[in-house]
Coordinates of C-alpha atoms in Angstrom, one line a residue:
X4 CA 21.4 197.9 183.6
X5 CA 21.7 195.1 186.1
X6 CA 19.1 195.1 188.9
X7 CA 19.7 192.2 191.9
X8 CA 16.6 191.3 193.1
X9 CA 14.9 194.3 191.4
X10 CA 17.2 196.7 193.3
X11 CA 19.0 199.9 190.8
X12 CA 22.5 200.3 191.8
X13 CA 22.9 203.5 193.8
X14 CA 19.4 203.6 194.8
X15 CA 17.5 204.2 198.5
X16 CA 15.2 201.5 199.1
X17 CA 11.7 202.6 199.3
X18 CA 9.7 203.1 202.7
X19 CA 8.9 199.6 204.3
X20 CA 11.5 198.3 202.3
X21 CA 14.3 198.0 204.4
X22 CA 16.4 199.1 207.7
X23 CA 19.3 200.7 207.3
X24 CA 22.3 199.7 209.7
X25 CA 24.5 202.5 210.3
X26 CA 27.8 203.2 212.0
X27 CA 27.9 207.0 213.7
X28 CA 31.4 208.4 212.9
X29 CA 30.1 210.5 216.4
X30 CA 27.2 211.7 218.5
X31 CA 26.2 214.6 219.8
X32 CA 26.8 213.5 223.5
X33 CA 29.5 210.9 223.4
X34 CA 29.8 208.7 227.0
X35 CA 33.6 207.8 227.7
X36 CA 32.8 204.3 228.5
X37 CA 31.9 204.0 224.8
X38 CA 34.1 203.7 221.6
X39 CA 31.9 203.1 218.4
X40 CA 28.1 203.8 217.9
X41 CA 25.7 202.2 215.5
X42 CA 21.9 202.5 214.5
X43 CA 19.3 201.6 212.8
X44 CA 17.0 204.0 210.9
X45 CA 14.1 203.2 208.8
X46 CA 12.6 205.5 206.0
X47 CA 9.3 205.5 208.4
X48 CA 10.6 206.1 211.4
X49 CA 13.8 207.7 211.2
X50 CA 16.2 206.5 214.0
X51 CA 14.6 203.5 216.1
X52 CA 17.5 201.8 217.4
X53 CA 21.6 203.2 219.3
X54 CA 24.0 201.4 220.1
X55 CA 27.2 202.0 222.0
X56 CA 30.2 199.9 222.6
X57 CA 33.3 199.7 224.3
X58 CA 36.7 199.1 223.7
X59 CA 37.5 195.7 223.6
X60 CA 39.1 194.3 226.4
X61 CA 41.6 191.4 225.4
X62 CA 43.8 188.6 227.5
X63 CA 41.0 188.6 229.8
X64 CA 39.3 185.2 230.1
X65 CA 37.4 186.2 233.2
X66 CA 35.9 189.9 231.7
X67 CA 36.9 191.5 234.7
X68 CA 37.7 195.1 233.3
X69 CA 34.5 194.7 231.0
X70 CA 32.5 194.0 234.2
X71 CA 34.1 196.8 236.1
X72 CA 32.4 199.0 233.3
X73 CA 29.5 197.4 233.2
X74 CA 28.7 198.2 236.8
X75 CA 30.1 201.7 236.6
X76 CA 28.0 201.9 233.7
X77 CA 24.6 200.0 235.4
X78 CA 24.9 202.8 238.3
X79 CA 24.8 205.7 235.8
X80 CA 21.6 204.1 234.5
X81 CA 20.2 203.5 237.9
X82 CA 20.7 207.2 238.7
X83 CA 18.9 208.0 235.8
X84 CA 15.9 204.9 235.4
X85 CA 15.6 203.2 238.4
X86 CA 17.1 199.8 239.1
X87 CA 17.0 197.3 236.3
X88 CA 16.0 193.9 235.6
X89 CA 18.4 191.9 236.1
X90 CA 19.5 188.7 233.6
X91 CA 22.2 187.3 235.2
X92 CA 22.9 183.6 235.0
X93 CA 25.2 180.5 234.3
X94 CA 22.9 177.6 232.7
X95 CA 25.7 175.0 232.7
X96 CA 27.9 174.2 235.5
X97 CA 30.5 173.5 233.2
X98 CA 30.8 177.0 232.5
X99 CA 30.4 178.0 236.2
X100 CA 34.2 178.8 236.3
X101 CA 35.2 182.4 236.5
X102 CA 37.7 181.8 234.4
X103 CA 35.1 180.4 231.4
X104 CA 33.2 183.8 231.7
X105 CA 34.2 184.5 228.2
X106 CA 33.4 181.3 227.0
X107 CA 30.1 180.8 228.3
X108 CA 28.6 184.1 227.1
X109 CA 30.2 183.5 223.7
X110 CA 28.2 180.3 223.9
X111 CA 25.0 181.4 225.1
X112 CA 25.5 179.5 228.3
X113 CA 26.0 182.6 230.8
X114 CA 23.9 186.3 230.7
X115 CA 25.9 189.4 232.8
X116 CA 22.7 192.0 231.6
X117 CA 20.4 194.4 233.2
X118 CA 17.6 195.9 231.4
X119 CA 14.9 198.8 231.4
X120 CA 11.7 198.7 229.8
X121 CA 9.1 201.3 229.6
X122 CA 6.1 201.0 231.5
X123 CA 8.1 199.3 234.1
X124 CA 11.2 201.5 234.5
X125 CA 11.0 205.6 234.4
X126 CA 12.0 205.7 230.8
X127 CA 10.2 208.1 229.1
X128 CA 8.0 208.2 225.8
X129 CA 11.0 208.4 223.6
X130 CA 12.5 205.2 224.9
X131 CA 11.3 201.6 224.2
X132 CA 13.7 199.9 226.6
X133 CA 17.9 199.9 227.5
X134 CA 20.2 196.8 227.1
X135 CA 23.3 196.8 228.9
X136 CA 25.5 193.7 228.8
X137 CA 29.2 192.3 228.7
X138 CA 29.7 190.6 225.2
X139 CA 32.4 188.0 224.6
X140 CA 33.9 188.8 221.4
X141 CA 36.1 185.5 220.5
X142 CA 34.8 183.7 222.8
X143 CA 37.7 182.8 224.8
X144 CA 39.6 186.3 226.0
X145 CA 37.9 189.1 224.7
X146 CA 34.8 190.8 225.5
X147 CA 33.2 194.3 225.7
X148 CA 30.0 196.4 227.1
X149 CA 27.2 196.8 225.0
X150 CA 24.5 199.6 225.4
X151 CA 21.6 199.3 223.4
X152 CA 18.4 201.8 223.5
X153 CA 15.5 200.9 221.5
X154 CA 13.4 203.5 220.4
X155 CA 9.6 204.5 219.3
X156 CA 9.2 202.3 215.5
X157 CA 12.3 199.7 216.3
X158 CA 9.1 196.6 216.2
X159 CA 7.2 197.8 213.6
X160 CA 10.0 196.9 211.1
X161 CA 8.2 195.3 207.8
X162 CA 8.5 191.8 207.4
X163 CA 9.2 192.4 203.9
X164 CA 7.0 189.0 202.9
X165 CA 5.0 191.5 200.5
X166 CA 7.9 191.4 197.7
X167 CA 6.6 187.6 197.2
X168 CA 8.7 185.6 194.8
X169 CA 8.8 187.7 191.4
X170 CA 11.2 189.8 193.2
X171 CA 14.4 187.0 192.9

């Protein structure tokens, strides 16, 4: 039997191994701002990271609509954790344009992002910190709003350096 990397067919990595990326097909609570949900769960830890995204929202160079959620979406949190850091910015001012929003966060040149960390925002023990952002898809016209919460165990993934070379 064939065995990539010393891996059976079929098989569950063992704990420390790996992290498993999963899509939820639905949560217990869904928001109606969100569409899709991910995580990531580790034989360790069980669930250490949730994701939920919008629908994406196309012929819209500027991300207005996404925006619009965003900060619909950034108030619910408030209500909840406090205010958030903010990390909002334009680094270039070639991308300064409201209609280059997409394109500059595609790019990395332009942040629309709050976040809440624990120990500095009322999260409690259960939550590491919550992302929310607008995400350019294409980079041009599309774009979306991200909400990410990372959990207890989501930094203590293994490096995985201990399988050395003789695993290949």
């Amino acid at each position: 039997m064939a065995k990539p990397f010393g891996l059976e067919p079929g098989s569950t990595p063992p704990s420390g191994m790996a992290t498993y990326h999963i899509v939820l097909h639905s949560v217990p609570k869904p928001h109606p701002a969100f569409k899709s949900y991910m995580g990531s769960w580790t034989p360790e830890r069980g669930l250490v990271r949730v994701m939920g995204t919008s629908e994406h929202f196309g012929e819209d160079s500027t991300a207005s609509t996404a925006r619009r959620l965003y900060d619909q979406v950034k108030r619910q949190l408030t209500q909840v954790y406090g205010s958030p850091q903010e990390n909002e910015f334009v680094s270039d001012s070639v991308w300064a344009e409201e209609r280059d929003f997409c394109s500059a966060l595609a790019n990395g040149e332009r942040s629309h992002a709050s976040l809440w960390e624990r120990g500095v925002h009322g999260l409690d023990s259960d939550i590491q910190r919550i992302f929310l952002a607008v995400v350019s898809d294409d980079g041009y016209e599309t774009s979306n709003v991200s909400l990410m919460y990372d959990l207890p165990g989501y930094e203590d993934e293994a490096a995985g350096d201990e399988y050395g070379l003789d695993s290949l």
